[in-house]
mmCIF file of C-alpha atoms in Angstrom:
data_model
loop_
_atom_site.group_PDB
_atom_site.id
_atom_site.type_symbol
_atom_site.label_atom_id
_atom_site.label_comp_id
_atom_site.label_asym_id
_atom_site.label_seq_id
_atom_site.Cartn_x
_atom_site.Cartn_y
_atom_site.Cartn_z
ATOM 1 C CA ASN K 1 4.450 62.526 -83.985
ATOM 2 C CA ALA K 2 4.848 64.517 -81.309
ATOM 3 C CA GLY K 3 8.162 66.886 -82.656
ATOM 4 C CA VAL K 4 8.824 69.386 -79.750
ATOM 5 C CA THR K 5 7.108 69.068 -76.351
ATOM 6 C CA GLN K 6 7.257 71.798 -74.096
ATOM 7 C CA THR K 7 5.814 71.337 -70.524
ATOM 8 C CA PRO K 8 4.258 73.251 -68.665
ATOM 9 C CA LYS K 9 2.039 74.945 -71.053
ATOM 10 C CA PHE K 10 0.797 77.820 -68.555
ATOM 11 C CA GLN K 11 2.353 78.812 -65.439
ATOM 12 C CA VAL K 12 2.299 81.595 -63.008
ATOM 13 C CA LEU K 13 4.921 82.713 -60.713
ATOM 14 C CA LYS K 14 5.495 85.082 -57.776
ATOM 15 C CA THR K 15 8.225 87.532 -57.868
ATOM 16 C CA GLY K 16 11.647 85.414 -56.640
ATOM 17 C CA GLN K 17 10.436 82.148 -57.364
ATOM 18 C CA SER K 18 12.355 79.808 -59.505
ATOM 19 C CA MET K 19 10.876 77.168 -62.320
ATOM 20 C CA THR K 20 12.632 74.966 -64.759
ATOM 21 C CA LEU K 21 10.539 74.932 -68.192
ATOM 22 C CA GLN K 22 11.328 71.401 -70.022
ATOM 23 C CA CYS K 23 11.441 71.012 -73.462
ATOM 24 C CA ALA K 24 12.037 67.412 -75.468
ATOM 25 C CA GLN K 25 12.335 66.863 -79.259
ATOM 26 C CA ASP K 26 11.920 63.508 -80.616
ATOM 27 C CA MET K 27 13.300 64.080 -84.362
ATOM 28 C CA ASN K 28 16.971 63.536 -83.708
ATOM 29 C CA HIS K 29 18.304 67.057 -84.323
ATOM 30 C CA ASN K 30 21.248 68.204 -83.077
ATOM 31 C CA SER K 31 20.191 71.958 -82.270
ATOM 32 C CA MET K 32 18.055 73.017 -79.715
ATOM 33 C CA TYR K 33 16.787 76.609 -79.038
ATOM 34 C CA TRP K 34 14.718 78.710 -76.490
ATOM 35 C CA TYR K 35 13.336 82.021 -77.404
ATOM 36 C CA ARG K 36 10.578 84.359 -75.856
ATOM 37 C CA GLN K 37 7.767 86.221 -77.182
ATOM 38 C CA ASP K 38 6.587 89.417 -75.863
ATOM 39 C CA PRO K 39 3.160 91.118 -76.572
ATOM 40 C CA GLY K 40 2.945 92.213 -80.197
ATOM 41 C CA MET K 41 6.689 91.425 -81.131
ATOM 42 C CA GLY K 42 8.473 88.701 -83.056
ATOM 43 C CA LEU K 43 10.899 85.764 -81.088
ATOM 44 C CA ARG K 44 14.064 86.637 -79.195
ATOM 45 C CA LEU K 45 16.454 84.054 -78.876
ATOM 46 C CA ILE K 46 17.655 83.369 -75.262
ATOM 47 C CA TYR K 47 19.695 80.518 -75.627
ATOM 48 C CA TYR K 48 20.855 77.754 -78.035
ATOM 49 C CA SER K 49 22.678 74.497 -77.949
ATOM 50 C CA ALA K 50 24.380 73.913 -81.347
ATOM 51 C CA SER K 51 24.775 70.210 -80.212
ATOM 52 C CA GLU K 52 24.869 68.068 -77.313
ATOM 53 C CA GLY K 53 27.479 69.264 -74.609
ATOM 54 C CA THR K 54 27.081 73.046 -75.892
ATOM 55 C CA THR K 55 25.319 76.074 -75.001
ATOM 56 C CA ASP K 56 25.452 79.731 -75.994
ATOM 57 C CA LYS K 57 23.884 83.030 -75.036
ATOM 58 C CA GLY K 58 21.723 84.655 -77.651
ATOM 59 C CA GLU K 59 20.106 87.942 -77.764
ATOM 60 C CA VAL K 60 18.323 88.128 -74.476
ATOM 61 C CA PRO K 61 20.100 85.482 -71.878
ATOM 62 C CA ASN K 62 19.963 87.745 -68.912
ATOM 63 C CA GLY K 63 18.122 85.978 -65.790
ATOM 64 C CA TYR K 64 18.337 82.620 -67.303
ATOM 65 C CA ASN K 65 20.026 79.399 -67.488
ATOM 66 C CA VAL K 66 20.199 76.477 -69.912
ATOM 67 C CA SER K 67 20.756 72.977 -69.445
ATOM 68 C CA ARG K 68 21.267 70.570 -72.337
ATOM 69 C CA LEU K 69 20.462 67.443 -70.599
ATOM 70 C CA ASN K 70 21.017 65.224 -73.664
ATOM 71 C CA LYS K 71 20.546 65.126 -77.109
ATOM 72 C CA ARG K 72 16.604 65.093 -76.620
ATOM 73 C CA GLU K 73 16.383 67.218 -73.865
ATOM 74 C CA PHE K 74 16.868 71.204 -73.410
ATOM 75 C CA SER K 75 15.809 73.101 -70.317
ATOM 76 C CA LEU K 76 15.438 76.704 -69.437
ATOM 77 C CA ARG K 77 15.767 77.853 -65.919
ATOM 78 C CA LEU K 78 14.596 80.858 -63.958
ATOM 79 C CA GLU K 79 16.318 81.213 -61.002
ATOM 80 C CA SER K 80 14.629 84.444 -59.714
ATOM 81 C CA ALA K 81 11.764 85.345 -61.440
ATOM 82 C CA ALA K 82 10.808 88.694 -62.198
ATOM 83 C CA PRO K 83 7.882 90.535 -63.972
ATOM 84 C CA SER K 84 9.705 91.719 -67.031
ATOM 85 C CA GLN K 85 10.170 87.996 -67.620
ATOM 86 C CA THR K 86 6.103 87.717 -68.263
ATOM 87 C CA SER K 87 6.060 86.282 -71.886
ATOM 88 C CA VAL K 88 5.615 83.362 -74.047
ATOM 89 C CA TYR K 89 8.605 80.694 -73.768
ATOM 90 C CA PHE K 90 8.883 78.758 -77.159
ATOM 91 C CA CYS K 91 11.590 76.106 -77.428
ATOM 92 C CA ALA K 92 12.695 75.021 -81.140
ATOM 93 C CA SER K 93 15.200 72.396 -82.929
ATOM 94 C CA SER K 94 16.588 72.118 -86.217
ATOM 95 C CA GLU K 95 18.650 69.598 -88.092
ATOM 96 C CA TYR K 96 20.851 71.466 -91.074
ATOM 97 C CA ARG K 97 20.923 74.781 -91.251
ATOM 98 C CA ASP K 98 18.625 75.448 -94.302
ATOM 99 C CA GLN K 99 15.936 73.312 -92.744
ATOM 100 C CA PRO K 100 13.177 75.074 -90.828
ATOM 101 C CA GLN K 101 12.907 74.921 -87.038
ATOM 102 C CA HIS K 102 10.210 73.038 -85.525
ATOM 103 C CA PHE K 103 8.725 74.534 -82.782
ATOM 104 C CA GLY K 104 6.757 73.629 -79.801
ATOM 105 C CA ASP K 105 3.278 74.967 -78.595
ATOM 106 C CA GLY K 106 4.972 77.150 -76.094
ATOM 107 C CA THR K 107 4.928 78.005 -72.583
ATOM 108 C CA ARG K 108 2.811 80.942 -71.051
ATOM 109 C CA LEU K 109 4.443 82.510 -68.056
ATOM 110 C CA SER K 110 3.160 85.361 -65.852
ATOM 111 C CA ILE K 111 5.292 86.385 -62.984
ATOM 112 C CA LEU K 112 3.308 88.471 -60.309
ATOM 113 C CA ALA I 1 19.930 98.468 -87.207
ATOM 114 C CA GLN I 2 17.004 96.189 -87.187
ATOM 115 C CA LYS I 3 18.088 93.152 -88.632
ATOM 116 C CA ILE I 4 14.386 91.863 -90.283
ATOM 117 C CA THR I 5 11.862 94.734 -90.804
ATOM 118 C CA GLN I 6 8.443 94.335 -91.717
ATOM 119 C CA THR I 7 6.583 97.431 -91.920
ATOM 120 C CA GLN I 8 2.989 96.484 -92.208
ATOM 121 C CA PRO I 9 1.921 95.995 -88.823
ATOM 122 C CA GLY I 10 -1.475 94.696 -90.046
ATOM 123 C CA MET I 11 -3.366 94.029 -93.222
ATOM 124 C CA PHE I 12 -6.920 93.219 -94.925
ATOM 125 C CA VAL I 13 -7.398 91.151 -97.769
ATOM 126 C CA GLN I 14 -10.204 89.838 -99.284
ATOM 127 C CA GLU I 15 -11.270 86.308 -99.451
ATOM 128 C CA LYS I 16 -9.774 84.743 -102.722
ATOM 129 C CA GLU I 17 -7.287 87.649 -103.607
ATOM 130 C CA ALA I 18 -3.841 87.758 -103.473
ATOM 131 C CA VAL I 19 -1.638 89.377 -100.871
ATOM 132 C CA THR I 20 1.847 90.277 -100.326
ATOM 133 C CA LEU I 21 3.805 90.797 -96.888
ATOM 134 C CA ASP I 22 6.504 93.013 -97.088
ATOM 135 C CA CYS I 23 10.081 91.624 -95.375
ATOM 136 C CA THR I 24 13.309 93.445 -95.667
ATOM 137 C CA TYR I 25 16.385 91.939 -94.105
ATOM 138 C CA ASP I 26 20.029 93.474 -93.131
ATOM 139 C CA THR I 27 23.074 91.170 -93.386
ATOM 140 C CA SER I 28 26.538 91.378 -94.397
ATOM 141 C CA ASP I 29 26.840 87.660 -94.733
ATOM 142 C CA GLN I 30 27.089 86.119 -98.083
ATOM 143 C CA SER I 31 25.024 83.023 -97.339
ATOM 144 C CA TYR I 32 22.148 83.452 -95.359
ATOM 145 C CA GLY I 33 18.612 81.957 -95.109
ATOM 146 C CA LEU I 34 14.998 83.675 -94.938
ATOM 147 C CA PHE I 35 12.142 81.823 -93.277
ATOM 148 C CA TRP I 36 8.462 82.940 -93.303
ATOM 149 C CA TYR I 37 6.297 81.453 -90.255
ATOM 150 C CA LYS I 38 2.616 81.952 -89.701
ATOM 151 C CA GLN I 39 1.200 82.234 -85.863
ATOM 152 C CA PRO I 40 -2.565 81.606 -85.728
ATOM 153 C CA SER I 41 -4.348 82.535 -82.995
ATOM 154 C CA SER I 42 -3.809 79.539 -81.068
ATOM 155 C CA GLY I 43 -0.444 80.291 -80.662
ATOM 156 C CA GLU I 44 1.679 77.666 -82.397
ATOM 157 C CA MET I 45 4.356 78.533 -84.917
ATOM 158 C CA ILE I 46 4.048 77.118 -88.609
ATOM 159 C CA PHE I 47 6.516 77.018 -90.845
ATOM 160 C CA LEU I 48 5.469 78.401 -94.605
ATOM 161 C CA ILE I 49 8.333 78.877 -96.575
ATOM 162 C CA TYR I 50 12.301 79.048 -96.985
ATOM 163 C CA GLN I 51 14.696 80.904 -99.543
ATOM 164 C CA GLY I 52 18.546 80.311 -99.284
ATOM 165 C CA SER I 53 20.482 83.258 -100.126
ATOM 166 C CA TYR I 54 22.268 81.238 -103.131
ATOM 167 C CA ASP I 55 18.904 80.176 -104.682
ATOM 168 C CA GLU I 56 18.364 81.532 -107.871
ATOM 169 C CA GLN I 57 14.580 80.616 -108.127
ATOM 170 C CA ASN I 58 11.930 82.064 -105.937
ATOM 171 C CA ALA I 59 10.806 79.517 -103.240
ATOM 172 C CA THR I 60 7.058 78.436 -103.750
ATOM 173 C CA GLU I 61 5.043 76.284 -101.487
ATOM 174 C CA GLY I 62 1.085 75.622 -102.817
ATOM 175 C CA ARG I 63 -0.441 78.921 -102.280
ATOM 176 C CA TYR I 64 2.928 80.865 -100.517
ATOM 177 C CA SER I 65 5.387 82.213 -102.723
ATOM 178 C CA LEU I 66 8.448 84.378 -101.729
ATOM 179 C CA ASN I 67 9.665 87.362 -103.963
ATOM 180 C CA PHE I 68 12.782 87.352 -103.463
ATOM 181 C CA GLN I 69 15.012 90.148 -104.382
ATOM 182 C CA LYS I 70 18.348 89.671 -103.158
ATOM 183 C CA ALA I 71 20.196 93.530 -104.535
ATOM 184 C CA ARG I 72 17.245 95.107 -102.436
ATOM 185 C CA LYS I 73 17.126 92.525 -99.742
ATOM 186 C CA SER I 74 13.689 92.066 -99.828
ATOM 187 C CA ALA I 75 12.301 88.690 -99.083
ATOM 188 C CA ASN I 76 8.107 89.440 -99.453
ATOM 189 C CA LEU I 77 5.632 86.483 -98.969
ATOM 190 C CA VAL I 78 2.761 85.989 -101.420
ATOM 191 C CA ILE I 79 -0.180 84.418 -100.706
ATOM 192 C CA SER I 80 -2.323 83.850 -103.512
ATOM 193 C CA ALA I 81 -6.435 83.048 -103.330
ATOM 194 C CA SER I 82 -6.558 84.035 -99.645
ATOM 195 C CA GLN I 83 -8.555 81.713 -97.380
ATOM 196 C CA LEU I 84 -10.159 82.766 -93.836
ATOM 197 C CA GLY I 85 -8.152 80.263 -92.176
ATOM 198 C CA ASP I 86 -4.897 82.945 -93.492
ATOM 199 C CA SER I 87 -5.848 85.086 -91.003
ATOM 200 C CA ALA I 88 -3.114 85.075 -88.475
ATOM 201 C CA MET I 89 0.240 86.831 -87.863
ATOM 202 C CA TYR I 90 3.123 86.215 -90.085
ATOM 203 C CA PHE I 91 6.480 86.128 -89.289
ATOM 204 C CA CYS I 92 9.760 86.562 -91.736
ATOM 205 C CA ALA I 93 13.085 85.608 -90.193
ATOM 206 C CA MET I 94 16.566 85.221 -91.055
ATOM 207 C CA ARG I 95 19.505 82.593 -90.454
ATOM 208 C CA GLU I 96 22.943 84.415 -90.723
ATOM 209 C CA GLY I 97 26.174 82.808 -91.672
ATOM 210 C CA ASP I 98 27.524 79.087 -92.091
ATOM 211 C CA THR I 99 28.629 78.784 -88.204
ATOM 212 C CA GLY I 100 27.182 75.966 -86.185
ATOM 213 C CA ARG I 101 24.884 78.962 -84.663
ATOM 214 C CA ARG I 102 21.216 78.478 -86.952
ATOM 215 C CA ALA I 103 18.914 80.751 -84.651
ATOM 216 C CA LEU I 104 16.590 83.002 -86.235
ATOM 217 C CA THR I 105 16.324 86.527 -86.206
ATOM 218 C CA PHE I 106 12.471 87.353 -86.532
ATOM 219 C CA GLY I 107 10.813 90.794 -87.226
ATOM 220 C CA SER I 108 7.868 92.173 -85.237
ATOM 221 C CA GLY I 109 5.461 90.451 -87.784
ATOM 222 C CA THR I 110 2.331 91.518 -89.755
ATOM 223 C CA ARG I 111 -1.148 90.343 -89.055
ATOM 224 C CA LEU I 112 -3.487 89.610 -91.900
ATOM 225 C CA GLN I 113 -7.071 89.536 -91.666
ATOM 226 C CA VAL I 114 -8.632 87.961 -94.465
ATOM 227 C CA GLN I 115 -12.435 89.280 -94.864
ATOM 228 C CA PRO I 116 -15.516 86.956 -96.319
#
């Protein structure tokens, strides 16, 4: 009954460091998404993958890269972390367009 | 222009009373979907209710109902008989169009506090 699993849950980085946030879903969904949530705001789309083998930019893609490793896994990479990327990152997945997105518990990322 | 507008940053309601959280949206698509999510202080995103643009009936899920007024482009969430556990952030979100892009656009949220 895992749903969407994100790792790690918390991370502190120094400016300029790189890291990859991992996301896996066990619901056999085709579409996966990465959002960020800044304090007091709603979620904003970073990248999405409509299906295995495809990725597209969302509203705030700068400074990020993604990889859709297979149908289950969708990773988000920060190549050179900046303080402006301090945020909570959510991964989500969905199947049909009228079905809700299922979210992971989020990764709280701080960049000093 | 904001695609999703939630004009109430914070709301208070007495336990057992009903409360309406406002949401207006902006789209030129004929086909779209509207979602409400709850985010408790623990941080997870919990799906509450969905309304499709072609649905003629207002959506209901237990104590949650969606007051969908298409001409006004509003999709207000109504919570009946509020409980202390309803205290949380509530986000309205929209999925536009019929393309493969099923990503959501979120509003800025409303913080609901239920008082005993």
